[in-house]
PDB file of C-alpha atoms in Angstrom:
ATOM      1  CA  UNK A 160    -134.246 -73.753  18.575  1.00 32.00           C
ATOM      2  CA  UNK A 161    -131.223 -74.536  16.447  1.00 33.00           C
ATOM      3  CA  UNK A 162    -131.208 -77.565  14.229  1.00 35.00           C
ATOM      4  CA  UNK A 163    -128.156 -79.207  12.652  1.00 36.00           C
ATOM      5  CA  UNK A 164    -128.296 -81.961  10.121  1.00 37.00           C
ATOM      6  CA  UNK A 165    -126.193 -83.947   7.705  1.00 39.00           C
ATOM      7  CA  UNK A 166    -126.729 -83.389   3.996  1.00 44.00           C
ATOM      8  CA  UNK A 167    -129.472 -81.269   2.495  1.00 46.00           C
ATOM      9  CA  UNK A 168    -132.496 -81.769   4.748  1.00 48.00           C
ATOM     10  CA  UNK A 169    -135.166 -79.320   3.614  1.00 50.00           C
ATOM     11  CA  UNK A 170    -136.795 -77.037   6.166  1.00 51.00           C
ATOM     12  CA  UNK A 171    -139.902 -76.695   4.015  1.00 54.00           C
ATOM     13  CA  UNK A 172    -140.953 -79.524   1.748  1.00 52.00           C
ATOM     14  CA  UNK A 173    -143.209 -77.531  -0.626  1.00 54.00           C
ATOM     15  CA  UNK A 174    -140.884 -74.712  -1.701  1.00 58.00           C
ATOM     16  CA  UNK A 175    -142.689 -73.713  -4.905  1.00 65.00           C
ATOM     17  CA  UNK A 176    -144.667 -70.819  -3.445  1.00 76.00           C
ATOM     18  CA  UNK A 177    -142.116 -69.631  -0.898  1.00 88.00           C
ATOM     19  CA  UNK A 178    -139.746 -66.760  -1.519  1.00 92.00           C
ATOM     20  CA  UNK A 179    -136.108 -67.840  -1.826  1.00 95.00           C
ATOM     21  CA  UNK A 180    -133.593 -65.308  -0.480  1.00 97.00           C
ATOM     22  CA  UNK A 181    -129.802 -65.533  -0.741  1.00 97.00           C
ATOM     23  CA  UNK A 182    -127.768 -63.790   1.983  1.00 97.00           C
ATOM     24  CA  UNK A 183    -124.435 -62.824   0.465  1.00 97.00           C
ATOM     25  CA  UNK A 184    -121.388 -60.749   1.309  1.00 96.00           C
ATOM     26  CA  UNK A 185    -117.661 -60.737   1.890  1.00 95.00           C
ATOM     27  CA  UNK A 186    -116.307 -62.831   4.774  1.00 91.00           C
ATOM     28  CA  UNK A 187    -116.557 -61.163   8.214  1.00 91.00           C
ATOM     29  CA  UNK A 188    -119.217 -58.580   7.379  1.00 94.00           C
ATOM     30  CA  UNK A 189    -121.752 -59.922   9.882  1.00 92.00           C
ATOM     31  CA  UNK A 190    -123.757 -62.208   7.580  1.00 92.00           C
ATOM     32  CA  UNK A 191    -124.055 -64.946  10.176  1.00 89.00           C
ATOM     33  CA  UNK A 192    -125.357 -62.534  12.808  1.00 91.00           C
ATOM     34  CA  UNK A 193    -127.893 -61.113  10.349  1.00 95.00           C
ATOM     35  CA  UNK A 194    -128.876 -64.661   9.405  1.00 95.00           C
ATOM     36  CA  UNK A 195    -129.451 -65.554  13.059  1.00 92.00           C
ATOM     37  CA  UNK A 196    -131.420 -62.369  13.725  1.00 94.00           C
ATOM     38  CA  UNK A 197    -133.677 -62.858  10.694  1.00 95.00           C
ATOM     39  CA  UNK A 198    -134.340 -66.580  11.192  1.00 93.00           C
ATOM     40  CA  UNK A 199    -134.443 -66.732  14.989  1.00 87.00           C
ATOM     41  CA  UNK A 200    -131.874 -69.545  14.894  1.00 67.00           C
ATOM     42  CA  UNK A 201    -134.183 -71.961  13.059  1.00 45.00           C
ATOM     43  CA  UNK A 202    -131.239 -73.312  11.086  1.00 49.00           C
ATOM     44  CA  UNK A 203    -130.162 -76.273   9.001  1.00 49.00           C
ATOM     45  CA  UNK A 204    -126.424 -76.466   8.246  1.00 48.00           C
ATOM     46  CA  UNK A 205    -125.560 -78.411   5.111  1.00 52.00           C
ATOM     47  CA  UNK A 206    -122.749 -79.030   2.681  1.00 50.00           C
ATOM     48  CA  UNK A 207    -123.275 -77.897  -0.877  1.00 53.00           C
ATOM     49  CA  UNK A 208    -123.616 -80.948  -3.132  1.00 58.00           C
ATOM     50  CA  UNK A 209    -120.254 -82.273  -4.257  1.00 56.00           C
ATOM     51  CA  UNK A 210    -118.194 -79.957  -2.017  1.00 50.00           C
ATOM     52  CA  UNK A 211    -117.067 -79.517   1.560  1.00 48.00           C
ATOM     53  CA  UNK A 212    -118.295 -75.913   1.529  1.00 70.00           C
ATOM     54  CA  UNK A 213    -121.065 -75.509   4.074  1.00 74.00           C
ATOM     55  CA  UNK A 214    -123.964 -73.091   4.210  1.00 81.00           C
ATOM     56  CA  UNK A 215    -126.896 -72.442   6.503  1.00 88.00           C
ATOM     57  CA  UNK A 216    -130.541 -72.344   5.606  1.00 92.00           C
ATOM     58  CA  UNK A 217    -133.370 -71.003   7.718  1.00 92.00           C
ATOM     59  CA  UNK A 218    -136.892 -69.679   7.592  1.00 93.00           C
ATOM     60  CA  UNK A 219    -137.794 -66.011   7.921  1.00 94.00           C
ATOM     61  CA  UNK A 220    -141.316 -65.293   9.126  1.00 93.00           C
ATOM     62  CA  UNK A 221    -143.020 -61.938   8.633  1.00 92.00           C
ATOM     63  CA  UNK A 222    -146.699 -61.060   8.958  1.00 91.00           C
ATOM     64  CA  UNK A 223    -147.850 -64.612   8.267  1.00 90.00           C
ATOM     65  CA  UNK A 224    -145.503 -65.124   5.306  1.00 91.00           C
ATOM     66  CA  UNK A 225    -142.405 -67.308   5.083  1.00 93.00           C
ATOM     67  CA  UNK A 226    -139.201 -67.133   3.099  1.00 94.00           C
ATOM     68  CA  UNK A 227    -136.250 -69.482   2.900  1.00 95.00           C
ATOM     69  CA  UNK A 228    -132.995 -67.688   3.688  1.00 95.00           C
ATOM     70  CA  UNK A 229    -129.737 -69.262   2.521  1.00 94.00           C
ATOM     71  CA  UNK A 230    -126.525 -67.940   4.076  1.00 93.00           C
ATOM     72  CA  UNK A 231    -124.188 -68.298   1.091  1.00 94.00           C
ATOM     73  CA  UNK A 232    -120.490 -68.778   1.907  1.00 91.00           C
ATOM     74  CA  UNK A 233    -118.673 -65.439   2.210  1.00 91.00           C
ATOM     75  CA  UNK A 234    -116.812 -64.421  -0.960  1.00 94.00           C
ATOM     76  CA  UNK A 235    -114.920 -61.371  -2.204  1.00 93.00           C
ATOM     77  CA  UNK A 236    -116.005 -61.768  -5.804  1.00 92.00           C
ATOM     78  CA  UNK A 237    -117.594 -64.089  -8.328  1.00 94.00           C
ATOM     79  CA  UNK A 238    -114.525 -65.138 -10.306  1.00 90.00           C
ATOM     80  CA  UNK A 239    -114.806 -68.856  -9.432  1.00 84.00           C
ATOM     81  CA  UNK A 240    -111.248 -68.955  -8.091  1.00 87.00           C
ATOM     82  CA  UNK A 241    -112.249 -70.830  -4.926  1.00 89.00           C
ATOM     83  CA  UNK A 242    -114.741 -73.521  -3.915  1.00 89.00           C
ATOM     84  CA  UNK A 243    -116.746 -70.913  -1.965  1.00 88.00           C
ATOM     85  CA  UNK A 244    -117.012 -68.701  -5.067  1.00 91.00           C
ATOM     86  CA  UNK A 245    -118.039 -71.699  -7.178  1.00 92.00           C
ATOM     87  CA  UNK A 246    -120.790 -72.532  -4.676  1.00 91.00           C
ATOM     88  CA  UNK A 247    -121.952 -68.890  -4.582  1.00 93.00           C
ATOM     89  CA  UNK A 248    -122.152 -68.792  -8.387  1.00 94.00           C
ATOM     90  CA  UNK A 249    -124.017 -72.118  -8.470  1.00 93.00           C
ATOM     91  CA  UNK A 250    -126.528 -70.819  -5.932  1.00 93.00           C
ATOM     92  CA  UNK A 251    -127.034 -67.639  -7.974  1.00 96.00           C
ATOM     93  CA  UNK A 252    -127.490 -69.658 -11.157  1.00 95.00           C
ATOM     94  CA  UNK A 253    -130.061 -71.884  -9.434  1.00 93.00           C
ATOM     95  CA  UNK A 254    -132.082 -68.705  -9.013  1.00 93.00           C
ATOM     96  CA  UNK A 255    -133.558 -66.751  -6.153  1.00 96.00           C
ATOM     97  CA  UNK A 256    -136.330 -64.261  -5.638  1.00 95.00           C
ATOM     98  CA  UNK A 257    -134.085 -61.802  -3.811  1.00 97.00           C
ATOM     99  CA  UNK A 258    -130.496 -61.244  -2.719  1.00 98.00           C
ATOM    100  CA  UNK A 259    -129.629 -59.550   0.553  1.00 98.00           C
ATOM    101  CA  UNK A 260    -126.048 -58.347   0.172  1.00 98.00           C
ATOM    102  CA  UNK A 261    -124.360 -57.414   3.432  1.00 98.00           C
ATOM    103  CA  UNK A 262    -121.835 -54.571   3.182  1.00 98.00           C
ATOM    104  CA  UNK A 263    -119.312 -53.626   5.879  1.00 97.00           C
ATOM    105  CA  UNK A 264    -119.651 -49.886   6.612  1.00 97.00           C
ATOM    106  CA  UNK A 265    -116.024 -49.754   7.733  1.00 96.00           C
ATOM    107  CA  UNK A 266    -114.674 -51.239   4.485  1.00 96.00           C
ATOM    108  CA  UNK A 267    -117.318 -50.197   1.976  1.00 96.00           C
ATOM    109  CA  UNK A 268    -114.978 -49.744  -0.979  1.00 94.00           C
ATOM    110  CA  UNK A 269    -113.672 -53.314  -0.607  1.00 93.00           C
ATOM    111  CA  UNK A 270    -117.242 -54.657  -0.525  1.00 96.00           C
ATOM    112  CA  UNK A 271    -118.441 -52.890  -3.667  1.00 96.00           C
ATOM    113  CA  UNK A 272    -116.728 -55.363  -6.021  1.00 95.00           C
ATOM    114  CA  UNK A 273    -119.101 -58.129  -4.932  1.00 96.00           C
ATOM    115  CA  UNK A 274    -122.063 -55.740  -4.767  1.00 97.00           C
ATOM    116  CA  UNK A 275    -121.559 -54.710  -8.385  1.00 96.00           C
ATOM    117  CA  UNK A 276    -120.962 -58.302  -9.521  1.00 96.00           C
ATOM    118  CA  UNK A 277    -124.273 -59.326  -7.932  1.00 97.00           C
ATOM    119  CA  UNK A 278    -126.054 -56.549  -9.824  1.00 95.00           C
ATOM    120  CA  UNK A 279    -125.131 -58.422 -13.039  1.00 93.00           C
ATOM    121  CA  UNK A 280    -127.629 -61.148 -12.105  1.00 94.00           C
ATOM    122  CA  UNK A 281    -131.232 -60.354 -12.904  1.00 91.00           C
ATOM    123  CA  UNK A 282    -132.301 -60.809  -9.267  1.00 95.00           C
ATOM    124  CA  UNK A 283    -133.726 -58.013  -7.090  1.00 96.00           C
ATOM    125  CA  UNK A 284    -131.280 -56.983  -4.385  1.00 97.00           C
ATOM    126  CA  UNK A 285    -131.392 -55.248  -1.018  1.00 97.00           C
ATOM    127  CA  UNK A 286    -128.204 -54.059   0.644  1.00 98.00           C
ATOM    128  CA  UNK A 287    -127.702 -54.275   4.416  1.00 98.00           C
ATOM    129  CA  UNK A 288    -125.064 -51.696   5.388  1.00 98.00           C
ATOM    130  CA  UNK A 289    -123.798 -53.389   8.546  1.00 98.00           C
ATOM    131  CA  UNK A 290    -121.402 -52.286  11.305  1.00 97.00           C
ATOM    132  CA  UNK A 291    -122.734 -48.737  11.090  1.00 95.00           C
ATOM    133  CA  UNK A 292    -121.960 -48.147  14.766  1.00 96.00           C
ATOM    134  CA  UNK A 293    -118.289 -49.023  14.257  1.00 96.00           C
ATOM    135  CA  UNK A 294    -118.099 -46.755  11.188  1.00 96.00           C
ATOM    136  CA  UNK A 295    -119.629 -43.906  13.200  1.00 95.00           C
ATOM    137  CA  UNK A 296    -117.061 -44.350  15.994  1.00 96.00           C
ATOM    138  CA  UNK A 297    -114.292 -44.238  13.384  1.00 97.00           C
ATOM    139  CA  UNK A 298    -115.668 -41.025  11.915  1.00 97.00           C
ATOM    140  CA  UNK A 299    -116.842 -42.657   8.692  1.00 96.00           C
ATOM    141  CA  UNK A 300    -119.960 -41.041   7.269  1.00 95.00           C
ATOM    142  CA  UNK A 301    -121.900 -42.742   4.494  1.00 96.00           C
ATOM    143  CA  UNK A 302    -124.691 -41.022   2.584  1.00 97.00           C
ATOM    144  CA  UNK A 303    -127.261 -43.821   2.535  1.00 97.00           C
ATOM    145  CA  UNK A 304    -129.466 -42.135  -0.059  1.00 97.00           C
ATOM    146  CA  UNK A 305    -126.541 -41.534  -2.427  1.00 97.00           C
ATOM    147  CA  UNK A 306    -125.368 -45.131  -1.978  1.00 97.00           C
ATOM    148  CA  UNK A 307    -128.870 -46.435  -2.672  1.00 97.00           C
ATOM    149  CA  UNK A 308    -129.059 -44.267  -5.793  1.00 97.00           C
ATOM    150  CA  UNK A 309    -125.630 -45.415  -7.006  1.00 96.00           C
ATOM    151  CA  UNK A 310    -126.504 -49.085  -6.441  1.00 96.00           C
ATOM    152  CA  UNK A 311    -130.055 -48.610  -7.745  1.00 95.00           C
ATOM    153  CA  UNK A 312    -131.376 -50.674  -4.854  1.00 96.00           C
ATOM    154  CA  UNK A 313    -132.574 -50.193  -1.268  1.00 97.00           C
ATOM    155  CA  UNK A 314    -129.842 -49.803   1.369  1.00 97.00           C
ATOM    156  CA  UNK A 315    -130.788 -50.557   4.979  1.00 97.00           C
ATOM    157  CA  UNK A 316    -128.432 -49.398   7.715  1.00 97.00           C
ATOM    158  CA  UNK A 317    -127.871 -52.171  10.279  1.00 97.00           C
ATOM    159  CA  UNK A 318    -126.024 -53.042  13.447  1.00 97.00           C
ATOM    160  CA  UNK A 319    -126.799 -56.751  13.546  1.00 94.00           C
ATOM    161  CA  UNK A 320    -125.233 -57.488  16.944  1.00 93.00           C
ATOM    162  CA  UNK A 321    -127.595 -54.906  18.490  1.00 96.00           C
ATOM    163  CA  UNK A 322    -130.606 -55.915  16.322  1.00 95.00           C
ATOM    164  CA  UNK A 323    -130.676 -52.409  14.809  1.00 97.00           C
ATOM    165  CA  UNK A 324    -132.286 -52.330  11.383  1.00 97.00           C
ATOM    166  CA  UNK A 325    -133.379 -55.973  11.451  1.00 96.00           C
ATOM    167  CA  UNK A 326    -137.121 -55.210  11.434  1.00 95.00           C
ATOM    168  CA  UNK A 327    -136.702 -52.800   8.521  1.00 96.00           C
ATOM    169  CA  UNK A 328    -134.551 -55.327   6.640  1.00 97.00           C
ATOM    170  CA  UNK A 329    -137.118 -58.080   7.215  1.00 95.00           C
ATOM    171  CA  UNK A 330    -139.899 -55.783   6.002  1.00 94.00           C
ATOM    172  CA  UNK A 331    -137.886 -54.927   2.881  1.00 95.00           C
ATOM    173  CA  UNK A 332    -137.308 -58.621   2.147  1.00 95.00           C
ATOM    174  CA  UNK A 333    -141.050 -59.218   2.032  1.00 93.00           C
ATOM    175  CA  UNK A 334    -142.030 -56.022   0.218  1.00 88.00           C
ATOM    176  CA  UNK A 335    -139.260 -55.758  -2.385  1.00 66.00           C
ATOM    177  CA  UNK A 336    -140.857 -56.123  -5.810  1.00 57.00           C
ATOM    178  CA  UNK A 337    -139.964 -59.141  -7.854  1.00 47.00           C
ATOM    179  CA  UNK A 338    -138.521 -58.729 -11.317  1.00 42.00           C
ATOM    180  CA  UNK A 339    -140.460 -60.610 -13.967  1.00 41.00           C
ATOM    181  CA  UNK A 340    -138.323 -63.279 -15.642  1.00 37.00           C
ATOM    182  CA  UNK A 341    -136.803 -62.086 -18.906  1.00 34.00           C
ATOM    183  CA  UNK A 342    -138.227 -63.602 -22.048  1.00 35.00           C
ATOM    184  CA  UNK A 343    -135.893 -64.257 -24.931  1.00 35.00           C
TER     185      UNK A 343
END
């Protein structure tokens, strides 16, 4: 079911009425596994225009609706100090209906820099707290409600490799309220 292509071949030609979701996070937090679980491997791999930085794009289907999910290159921050960060910033500036930010439960503090930087964009966000099983085995306890309150956004606990939390995450992607564009 996987599809690979050269360049930017669109999965859906009429994108105007389809939710655009950016999947973001630090490198090695499980973004690619979450991407595969949410899209069912219906993937197009492309290079971002003018760079050698690649990203994946796929379609999420839920209760008759579709969304385009873009797996943004993994970054630690949004300081534009690398090509991957530049691409991530460009993708954010192009706009999206929602961001899914993947956090590593075993290195939460390190991941919060990006999480807080993403909050600066006026885009609704859902956090996927991944690797929860590994954190549990290491004796790390995270208060999900307190984290959600602190981030002022939904936090879904996930173990992507075991498909835990994927249905709840998918549901949240399609039910998260959109923020009306700001008028100046």
